[in-house]
Amino acid sequence: MKVDYIVVGLGLAGLAFVEELIAAKKTFIVFEDDSQTSSLVAGGVYNPVILKRFTPVWNAQEQLKVALPFYKKIEEKLNITVDEKFVIKKAFKSIEDQNTWFEACDKPKLIAYLDPTLDSQKYHGVIADFSFGNVHETGRIDTKKLVESYRSYLEDSQLIRFENFEYQLVCLDNQLITYKDVSASRIVFCEGFGIKKNPYFKYLPLNEAKGELLTIHAPELNIDFLLKSTLFVLPLGNNLYKVGATFNWTDKTSDPSQEGKEELVEKLKKVLNVPYTIVSQSAGIRPTVAGRRPLVGVHPTHEQLIVLNGLGTRGVMIAPTVAKNLYNHLEKEEELDKEIDIRRFSK
Ligand SMILES: Cc1cc2nc3c(=O)[nH]c(=O)nc-3n(C[C@H](O)[C@H](O)[C@H](O)COP(=O)(O)OP(=O)(O)OC[C@H]3O[C@@H](n4cnc5c(N)ncnc54)[C@H](O)[C@@H]3O)c2cc1C
């Protein structure tokens, strides 16, 4: 079998790159071994504002301009709905918090998103003594539905193999790569935290930030916005809410833990005062980079080997833009954004 590209990993990064390949009518085969879960468990929220500091997310406006039509196109192609728009309500913790909000509302990059009128309404079950600030132009991509539907779509056309990609079987010979029965011009590695096992790219400084979430059933809570307080509380419908998330910088497994659950339950006491039951718990590893810029580009010595990784905590917004830039760089000689180019790190 001869293809233009082998793609390793079908999370948000792999999916965004495959969309570029399909649009350009390139041939490809994907390998996916279910070893990482980040794109399957993600909250999926897109939000142009960092609510801890009330600062704009890197290139947020530009990324949203690419991302929202990107997900819309996939919705139409697969006949699914994955994009749900809502308002985020930031629960303030103090008067100082409110004042910082007012200052942020005047920043040119935030004017379109932050509402200067505070919401002092009481929402049954929500603990908030200092009102809320509304963030607009936000929403959520149901990443589990998106990735699973996309994998089925590829499976129907035999464009994905559900098996581990074995790095030691890669044969690099001048311009052509052979891997088992496949020969290809390039391999694009999109393995998330799985990159740590990749002999070609494990030198890159990718850090693990394990995150855990709970799904709770809270029949007395009735909110249709994303609540951002000590935790986020995201309505899923039918009185179900996703609650999260933890950050653990040492645990390298994707397994839900008792410690993660206890942390979320403890924090939830400061956020909600209605009864709830825990329906499920999930976990995954965010592929993060110090400096918060993705890891994208061509291997320093093997130019057929490419990486698309480091989407961190914001894969939903970032993936479509960086995948497009990477594809245009490889096929149309477009310059790769210097901020994401792996050449900023030496091997
Ligand atoms: C708890 C949590 C909450 C989050 N919330 C949000 C959010 O609200 N908004 C947001 O934008 N982002 C969020 N994120 C971050 C987001 O999930 C990531 O940025 C994104 O999913 C990373 O996508 P990826 O494709 O790079 O990696 P992954 O999703 O990890 O995908 C990599 C894929 O490669 C496969 N793979 C790895 N090695 C191999 C191999 N050798 N052979 C075959 N296949 C392989 C893996 O099985 C996996 O499917 C969250 C993450 C977590 C964990």
GROMACS .gro file of C-alpha atoms and ligand atoms in nm:
model
  400
    1MET     CA    1   0.000   0.000   0.000
    2LYS     CA    2   0.140   0.341  -0.097
    3VAL     CA    3   0.017   0.664   0.063
    4ASP     CA    4   0.128   1.024   0.087
    5TYR     CA    5   0.105   1.033   0.468
    6ILE     CA    6   0.099   0.805   0.769
    7VAL     CA    7  -0.069   0.978   1.066
    8VAL     CA    8  -0.002   0.838   1.414
    9GLY     CA    9  -0.277   0.920   1.665
   10LEU     CA   10  -0.635   1.032   1.612
   11GLY     CA   11  -0.709   1.281   1.886
   12LEU     CA   12  -0.780   1.647   1.811
   13ALA     CA   13  -0.436   1.700   1.654
   14GLY     CA   14  -0.454   1.398   1.421
   15LEU     CA   15  -0.813   1.477   1.329
   16ALA     CA   16  -0.731   1.836   1.234
   17PHE     CA   17  -0.438   1.726   1.019
   18VAL     CA   18  -0.640   1.451   0.848
   19GLU     CA   19  -0.904   1.711   0.756
   20GLU     CA   20  -0.633   1.904   0.572
   21LEU     CA   21  -0.526   1.587   0.390
   22ILE     CA   22  -0.882   1.506   0.285
   23ALA     CA   23  -0.944   1.862   0.162
   24ALA     CA   24  -0.628   1.840  -0.049
   25LYS     CA   25  -0.714   1.488  -0.173
   26LYS     CA   26  -0.394   1.339  -0.031
   27THR     CA   27  -0.379   0.968   0.046
   28PHE     CA   28  -0.315   0.857   0.403
   29ILE     CA   29  -0.354   0.589   0.668
   30VAL     CA   30  -0.401   0.655   1.042
   31PHE     CA   31  -0.277   0.437   1.329
   32GLU     CA   32  -0.458   0.467   1.663
   33ASP     CA   33  -0.398   0.244   1.967
   34ASP     CA   34  -0.620   0.399   2.236
   35SER     CA   35  -0.324   0.453   2.468
   36GLN     CA   36  -0.411   0.819   2.541
   37THR     CA   37  -0.748   0.965   2.634
   38SER     CA   38  -0.703   1.343   2.644
   39SER     CA   39  -0.927   1.423   2.347
   40LEU     CA   40  -1.191   1.175   2.464
   41VAL     CA   41  -1.229   1.313   2.817
   42ALA     CA   42  -1.168   1.686   2.756
   43GLY     CA   43  -1.423   1.940   2.876
   44GLY     CA   44  -1.405   2.067   2.518
   45VAL     CA   45  -1.458   2.428   2.622
   46TYR     CA   46  -1.342   2.707   2.394
   47ASN     CA   47  -1.295   3.036   2.568
   48PRO     CA   48  -1.080   3.325   2.444
   49VAL     CA   49  -1.010   3.454   2.798
   50ILE     CA   50  -0.783   3.312   3.069
   51LEU     CA   51  -1.018   3.348   3.363
   52LYS     CA   52  -0.753   3.307   3.630
   53ARG     CA   53  -0.582   3.627   3.525
   54PHE     CA   54  -0.844   3.794   3.297
   55THR     CA   55  -0.599   3.804   3.007
   56PRO     CA   56  -0.653   3.706   2.643
   57VAL     CA   57  -0.559   3.358   2.527
   58TRP     CA   58  -0.272   3.352   2.274
   59ASN     CA   59  -0.409   3.431   1.924
   60ALA     CA   60  -0.762   3.357   2.046
   61GLN     CA   61  -0.950   3.567   1.795
   62GLU     CA   62  -0.757   3.426   1.497
   63GLN     CA   63  -0.790   3.069   1.627
   64LEU     CA   64  -1.165   3.095   1.679
   65LYS     CA   65  -1.207   3.228   1.326
   66VAL     CA   66  -1.056   2.904   1.195
   67ALA     CA   67  -1.189   2.664   1.460
   68LEU     CA   68  -1.561   2.741   1.456
   69PRO     CA   69  -1.609   2.696   1.077
   70PHE     CA   70  -1.383   2.388   1.101
   71TYR     CA   71  -1.615   2.214   1.352
   72LYS     CA   72  -1.923   2.331   1.160
   73LYS     CA   73  -1.789   2.169   0.844
   74ILE     CA   74  -1.733   1.839   1.027
   75GLU     CA   75  -2.081   1.857   1.180
   76GLU     CA   76  -2.227   1.884   0.830
   77LYS     CA   77  -2.004   1.616   0.685
   78LEU     CA   78  -2.074   1.359   0.958
   79ASN     CA   79  -2.428   1.474   1.027
   80ILE     CA   80  -2.363   1.526   1.398
   81THR     CA   81  -2.392   1.816   1.641
   82VAL     CA   82  -2.084   1.882   1.854
   83ASP     CA   83  -2.070   2.259   1.900
   84GLU     CA   84  -2.283   2.395   2.183
   85LYS     CA   85  -2.272   2.769   2.243
   86PHE     CA   86  -2.319   2.907   2.593
   87VAL     CA   87  -2.220   3.190   2.822
   88ILE     CA   88  -1.952   3.134   3.084
   89LYS     CA   89  -2.033   3.290   3.420
   90LYS     CA   90  -1.726   3.362   3.626
   91ALA     CA   91  -1.815   3.363   3.997
   92PHE     CA   92  -1.613   3.637   4.168
   93LYS     CA   93  -1.447   3.562   4.499
   94SER     CA   94  -1.401   3.919   4.623
   95ILE     CA   95  -1.449   4.288   4.544
   96GLU     CA   96  -1.087   4.297   4.420
   97ASP     CA   97  -1.177   4.020   4.178
   98GLN     CA   98  -1.462   4.236   4.044
   99ASN     CA   99  -1.231   4.536   4.007
  100THR     CA  100  -0.978   4.333   3.809
  101TRP     CA  101  -1.267   4.228   3.585
  102PHE     CA  102  -1.368   4.591   3.523
  103GLU     CA  103  -1.008   4.677   3.431
  104ALA     CA  104  -0.993   4.379   3.194
  105CYS     CA  105  -1.321   4.481   3.025
  106ASP     CA  106  -1.143   4.788   2.884
  107LYS     CA  107  -0.858   4.594   2.723
  108PRO     CA  108  -0.896   4.607   2.342
  109LYS     CA  109  -0.843   4.231   2.304
  110LEU     CA  110  -1.109   4.150   2.564
  111ILE     CA  111  -1.383   4.405   2.490
  112ALA     CA  112  -1.570   4.166   2.260
  113TYR     CA  113  -1.581   3.892   2.523
  114LEU     CA  114  -1.616   4.039   2.873
  115ASP     CA  115  -1.947   4.191   2.979
  116PRO     CA  116  -1.894   4.499   3.201
  117THR     CA  117  -2.238   4.459   3.363
  118LEU     CA  118  -2.217   4.222   3.657
  119ASP     CA  119  -2.483   3.956   3.701
  120SER     CA  120  -2.608   3.966   4.062
  121GLN     CA  121  -2.882   3.709   4.015
  122LYS     CA  122  -2.899   3.413   4.256
  123TYR     CA  123  -2.890   3.071   4.094
  124HIS     CA  124  -3.030   2.794   4.311
  125GLY     CA  125  -2.752   2.564   4.426
  126VAL     CA  126  -2.464   2.789   4.319
  127ILE     CA  127  -2.243   2.945   4.586
  128ALA     CA  128  -2.146   3.296   4.476
  129ASP     CA  129  -2.129   3.594   4.714
  130PHE     CA  130  -1.975   3.850   4.479
  131SER     CA  131  -2.184   3.823   4.160
  132PHE     CA  132  -2.082   3.687   3.821
  133GLY     CA  133  -1.909   3.823   3.512
  134ASN     CA  134  -2.036   3.698   3.177
  135VAL     CA  135  -1.794   3.583   2.907
  136HIS     CA  136  -1.938   3.573   2.554
  137GLU     CA  137  -1.833   3.396   2.231
  138THR     CA  138  -1.770   3.076   2.424
  139GLY     CA  139  -1.899   2.722   2.405
  140ARG     CA  140  -1.804   2.362   2.401
  141ILE     CA  141  -1.713   2.100   2.146
  142ASP     CA  142  -1.826   1.752   2.248
  143THR     CA  143  -1.481   1.611   2.176
  144LYS     CA  144  -1.572   1.252   2.263
  145LYS     CA  145  -1.856   1.249   2.012
  146LEU     CA  146  -1.639   1.430   1.756
  147VAL     CA  147  -1.339   1.197   1.783
  148GLU     CA  148  -1.544   0.877   1.802
  149SER     CA  149  -1.762   0.977   1.506
  150TYR     CA  150  -1.456   1.077   1.307
  151ARG     CA  151  -1.282   0.748   1.380
  152SER     CA  152  -1.592   0.557   1.258
  153TYR     CA  153  -1.600   0.770   0.945
  154LEU     CA  154  -1.236   0.682   0.872
  155GLU     CA  155  -1.298   0.317   0.960
  156ASP     CA  156  -1.580   0.297   0.705
  157SER     CA  157  -1.330   0.393   0.434
  158GLN     CA  158  -1.053   0.173   0.579
  159LEU     CA  159  -0.839   0.477   0.647
  160ILE     CA  160  -0.762   0.392   1.010
  161ARG     CA  161  -0.603   0.091   1.175
  162PHE     CA  162  -0.669   0.041   1.543
  163GLU     CA  163  -0.326  -0.082   1.640
  164ASN     CA  164  -0.010   0.039   1.809
  165PHE     CA  165   0.238   0.213   1.580
  166GLU     CA  166   0.572   0.039   1.642
  167TYR     CA  167   0.849   0.293   1.597
  168GLN     CA  168   1.125   0.033   1.562
  169LEU     CA  169   0.963  -0.096   1.241
  170VAL     CA  170   1.000   0.238   1.059
  171CYS     CA  171   1.246   0.211   0.770
  172LEU     CA  172   1.379   0.546   0.648
  173ASP     CA  173   1.524   0.527   0.301
  174ASN     CA  174   1.598   0.853   0.122
  175GLN     CA  175   1.259   0.995   0.024
  176LEU     CA  176   1.045   0.691   0.101
  177ILE     CA  177   0.938   0.553   0.436
  178THR     CA  178   0.831   0.194   0.477
  179TYR     CA  179   0.634   0.070   0.773
  180LYS     CA  180   0.505  -0.289   0.762
  181ASP     CA  181   0.307  -0.311   0.433
  182VAL     CA  182   0.281   0.067   0.393
  183SER     CA  183   0.513   0.299   0.205
  184ALA     CA  184   0.467   0.672   0.254
  185SER     CA  185   0.633   1.004   0.184
  186ARG     CA  186   0.585   1.141   0.534
  187ILE     CA  187   0.477   1.044   0.885
  188VAL     CA  188   0.297   1.298   1.101
  189PHE     CA  189   0.313   1.206   1.469
  190CYS     CA  190   0.015   1.329   1.673
  191GLU     CA  191   0.044   1.106   1.980
  192GLY     CA  192  -0.023   1.355   2.260
  193PHE     CA  193   0.162   1.236   2.570
  194GLY     CA  194   0.242   0.914   2.377
  195ILE     CA  195   0.530   1.115   2.223
  196LYS     CA  196   0.738   1.006   2.521
  197LYS     CA  197   0.778   0.665   2.353
  198ASN     CA  198   0.869   0.817   2.014
  199PRO     CA  199   1.247   0.780   1.960
  200TYR     CA  200   1.249   1.066   1.706
  201PHE     CA  201   1.067   1.331   1.904
  202LYS     CA  202   1.090   1.236   2.271
  203TYR     CA  203   1.367   1.497   2.308
  204LEU     CA  204   1.101   1.768   2.289
  205PRO     CA  205   1.004   1.922   2.627
  206LEU     CA  206   0.649   1.795   2.656
  207ASN     CA  207   0.515   1.778   3.012
  208GLU     CA  208   0.231   1.572   3.148
  209ALA     CA  209  -0.056   1.751   3.318
  210LYS     CA  210  -0.300   1.482   3.419
  211GLY     CA  211  -0.657   1.604   3.451
  212GLU     CA  212  -0.955   1.435   3.612
  213LEU     CA  213  -1.325   1.510   3.581
  214LEU     CA  214  -1.646   1.391   3.741
  215THR     CA  215  -1.987   1.364   3.582
  216ILE     CA  216  -2.251   1.435   3.847
  217HIS     CA  217  -2.628   1.410   3.860
  218ALA     CA  218  -2.771   1.715   4.039
  219PRO     CA  219  -3.150   1.731   3.993
  220GLU     CA  220  -3.191   2.052   4.197
  221LEU     CA  221  -2.934   2.245   3.999
  222ASN     CA  222  -3.078   2.411   3.694
  223ILE     CA  223  -2.815   2.609   3.507
  224ASP     CA  224  -2.769   2.642   3.132
  225PHE     CA  225  -2.435   2.825   3.145
  226LEU     CA  226  -2.085   2.709   3.223
  227LEU     CA  227  -2.011   2.803   3.581
  228LYS     CA  228  -1.648   2.896   3.643
  229SER     CA  229  -1.568   2.905   4.010
  230THR     CA  230  -1.310   2.705   4.208
  231LEU     CA  231  -1.398   2.439   3.947
  232PHE     CA  232  -1.596   2.451   3.627
  233VAL     CA  233  -1.947   2.303   3.618
  234LEU     CA  234  -2.061   2.228   3.266
  235PRO     CA  235  -2.427   2.137   3.194
  236LEU     CA  236  -2.471   1.826   2.976
  237GLY     CA  237  -2.853   1.805   2.988
  238ASN     CA  238  -3.080   1.566   3.183
  239ASN     CA  239  -2.949   1.712   3.513
  240LEU     CA  240  -2.600   1.587   3.435
  241TYR     CA  241  -2.296   1.812   3.477
  242LYS     CA  242  -1.928   1.768   3.403
  243VAL     CA  243  -1.714   1.898   3.687
  244GLY     CA  244  -1.342   1.961   3.679
  245ALA     CA  245  -1.066   1.961   3.645
  246THR     CA  246  -0.760   1.862   3.847
  247PHE     CA  247  -0.398   1.928   3.753
  248ASN     CA  248  -0.144   1.663   3.851
  249TRP     CA  249   0.212   1.705   3.722
  250THR     CA  250   0.357   1.373   3.840
  251ASP     CA  251   0.105   1.096   3.766
  252LYS     CA  252   0.171   0.967   3.413
  253THR     CA  253  -0.130   0.734   3.390
  254SER     CA  254  -0.468   0.803   3.234
  255ASP     CA  255  -0.652   0.611   3.508
  256PRO     CA  256  -0.908   0.787   3.728
  257SER     CA  257  -0.777   0.801   4.088
  258GLN     CA  258  -0.927   0.814   4.435
  259GLU     CA  259  -0.707   1.117   4.507
  260GLY     CA  260  -0.848   1.301   4.204
  261LYS     CA  261  -1.203   1.221   4.307
  262GLU     CA  262  -1.150   1.342   4.663
  263GLU     CA  263  -0.996   1.667   4.541
  264LEU     CA  264  -1.293   1.736   4.315
  265VAL     CA  265  -1.549   1.648   4.584
  266GLU     CA  266  -1.370   1.873   4.834
  267LYS     CA  267  -1.358   2.168   4.593
  268LEU     CA  268  -1.719   2.115   4.489
  269LYS     CA  269  -1.823   2.196   4.847
  270LYS     CA  270  -1.719   2.557   4.777
  271VAL     CA  271  -1.911   2.570   4.448
  272LEU     CA  272  -2.249   2.397   4.492
  273ASN     CA  273  -2.482   2.358   4.788
  274VAL     CA  274  -2.734   2.112   4.642
  275PRO     CA  275  -2.718   1.732   4.667
  276TYR     CA  276  -2.564   1.533   4.383
  277THR     CA  277  -2.448   1.183   4.300
  278ILE     CA  278  -2.134   1.092   4.111
  279VAL     CA  279  -2.217   0.913   3.787
  280SER     CA  280  -1.867   0.864   3.646
  281GLN     CA  281  -1.506   0.977   3.663
  282SER     CA  282  -1.261   1.020   3.377
  283ALA     CA  283  -0.897   1.116   3.334
  284GLY     CA  284  -0.645   1.201   3.068
  285ILE     CA  285  -0.307   1.363   3.018
  286ARG     CA  286  -0.291   1.710   2.867
  287PRO     CA  287   0.017   1.738   2.644
  288THR     CA  288   0.157   2.066   2.779
  289VAL     CA  289   0.467   2.273   2.708
  290ALA     CA  290   0.632   2.533   2.931
  291GLY     CA  291   0.565   2.861   2.752
  292ARG     CA  292   0.225   2.727   2.634
  293ARG     CA  293   0.304   2.704   2.262
  294PRO     CA  294   0.251   2.385   2.061
  295LEU     CA  295   0.527   2.162   1.926
  296VAL     CA  296   0.498   2.156   1.549
  297GLY     CA  297   0.738   2.095   1.263
  298VAL     CA  298   0.989   1.883   1.082
  299HIS     CA  299   1.251   1.659   1.245
  300PRO     CA  300   1.596   1.823   1.239
  301THR     CA  301   1.764   1.533   1.054
  302HIS     CA  302   1.480   1.324   0.904
  303GLU     CA  303   1.267   1.564   0.704
  304GLN     CA  304   1.003   1.300   0.630
  305LEU     CA  305   0.918   1.288   1.001
  306ILE     CA  306   0.684   1.554   1.134
  307VAL     CA  307   0.531   1.633   1.473
  308LEU     CA  308   0.202   1.799   1.570
  309ASN     CA  309   0.170   1.807   1.947
  310GLY     CA  310   0.175   2.023   2.262
  311LEU     CA  311  -0.184   2.145   2.236
  312GLY     CA  312  -0.189   2.178   2.614
  313THR     CA  313  -0.513   2.280   2.781
  314ARG     CA  314  -0.668   2.434   2.469
  315GLY     CA  315  -0.662   2.174   2.194
  316VAL     CA  316  -1.011   2.263   2.072
  317MET     CA  317  -0.915   2.618   1.975
  318ILE     CA  318  -0.556   2.557   1.869
  319ALA     CA  319  -0.566   2.232   1.666
  320PRO     CA  320  -0.736   2.354   1.345
  321THR     CA  321  -0.507   2.659   1.308
  322VAL     CA  322  -0.178   2.481   1.371
  323ALA     CA  323  -0.275   2.181   1.155
  324LYS     CA  324  -0.351   2.415   0.866
  325ASN     CA  325  -0.024   2.604   0.913
  326LEU     CA  326   0.167   2.274   0.925
  327TYR     CA  327  -0.001   2.138   0.612
  328ASN     CA  328   0.063   2.460   0.418
  329HIS     CA  329   0.422   2.458   0.539
  330LEU     CA  330   0.478   2.103   0.413
  331GLU     CA  331   0.291   2.132   0.086
  332LYS     CA  332   0.279   2.503  -0.005
  333GLU     CA  333   0.603   2.640   0.139
  334GLU     CA  334   0.415   2.858   0.387
  335GLU     CA  335   0.631   2.966   0.677
  336LEU     CA  336   0.565   2.786   1.001
  337ASP     CA  337   0.472   3.020   1.286
  338LYS     CA  338   0.803   3.064   1.472
  339GLU     CA  339   0.626   3.044   1.806
  340ILE     CA  340   0.517   2.684   1.741
  341ASP     CA  341   0.812   2.560   1.536
  342ILE     CA  342   1.011   2.285   1.713
  343ARG     CA  343   1.329   2.442   1.582
  344ARG     CA  344   1.315   2.660   1.892
  345PHE     CA  345   1.439   2.352   2.082
  346SER     CA  346   1.770   2.186   2.003
  347LYS     CA  347   1.800   1.809   1.986
  348LIG     C1  348  -0.937   1.661   3.204
  348LIG     C2  349  -0.906   1.738   3.078
  348LIG     C3  350  -0.986   1.847   3.046
  348LIG     C4  351  -0.959   1.920   2.930
  348LIG     N1  352  -1.043   2.022   2.898
  348LIG     C5  353  -1.021   2.091   2.782
  348LIG     C6  354  -1.112   2.193   2.743
  348LIG     O1  355  -1.211   2.222   2.810
  348LIG     N2  356  -1.085   2.259   2.625
  348LIG     C7  357  -0.977   2.229   2.546
  348LIG     O2  358  -0.959   2.292   2.442
  348LIG     N3  359  -0.890   2.132   2.583
  348LIG     C8  360  -0.909   2.063   2.697
  348LIG     N4  361  -0.822   1.965   2.734
  348LIG     C9  362  -0.698   1.948   2.655
  348LIG    C10  363  -0.722   1.869   2.529
  348LIG     O3  364  -0.781   1.748   2.563
  348LIG    C11  365  -0.589   1.847   2.455
  348LIG     O4  366  -0.532   1.971   2.420
  348LIG    C12  367  -0.607   1.766   2.327
  348LIG     O5  368  -0.699   1.664   2.344
  348LIG    C13  369  -0.477   1.706   2.281
  348LIG     O6  370  -0.502   1.637   2.161
  348LIG     P1  371  -0.392   1.547   2.092
  348LIG     O7  372  -0.453   1.489   1.970
  348LIG     O8  373  -0.265   1.622   2.079
  348LIG     O9  374  -0.359   1.433   2.200
  348LIG     P2  375  -0.446   1.299   2.247
  348LIG    O10  376  -0.587   1.340   2.263
  348LIG    O11  377  -0.371   1.247   2.360
  348LIG    O12  378  -0.437   1.210   2.119
  348LIG    C14  379  -0.323   1.136   2.088
  348LIG    C15  380  -0.369   1.006   2.024
  348LIG    O13  381  -0.255   0.931   1.979
  348LIG    C16  382  -0.273   0.794   2.011
  348LIG     N5  383  -0.141   0.731   2.017
  348LIG    C17  384  -0.037   0.766   2.099
  348LIG     N6  385   0.070   0.688   2.075
  348LIG    C18  386   0.034   0.601   1.974
  348LIG    C19  387   0.101   0.495   1.904
  348LIG     N7  388   0.228   0.463   1.928
  348LIG     N8  389   0.032   0.425   1.811
  348LIG    C20  390  -0.097   0.459   1.781
  348LIG     N9  391  -0.164   0.559   1.843
  348LIG    C21  392  -0.100   0.629   1.938
  348LIG    C22  393  -0.347   0.800   2.145
  348LIG    O14  394  -0.417   0.680   2.172
  348LIG    C23  395  -0.441   0.918   2.127
  348LIG    O15  396  -0.567   0.882   2.074
  348LIG    C24  397  -0.848   1.886   2.847
  348LIG    C25  398  -0.770   1.775   2.879
  348LIG    C26  399  -0.799   1.701   2.993
  348LIG    C27  400  -0.715   1.580   3.024
   0.00000   0.00000   0.00000
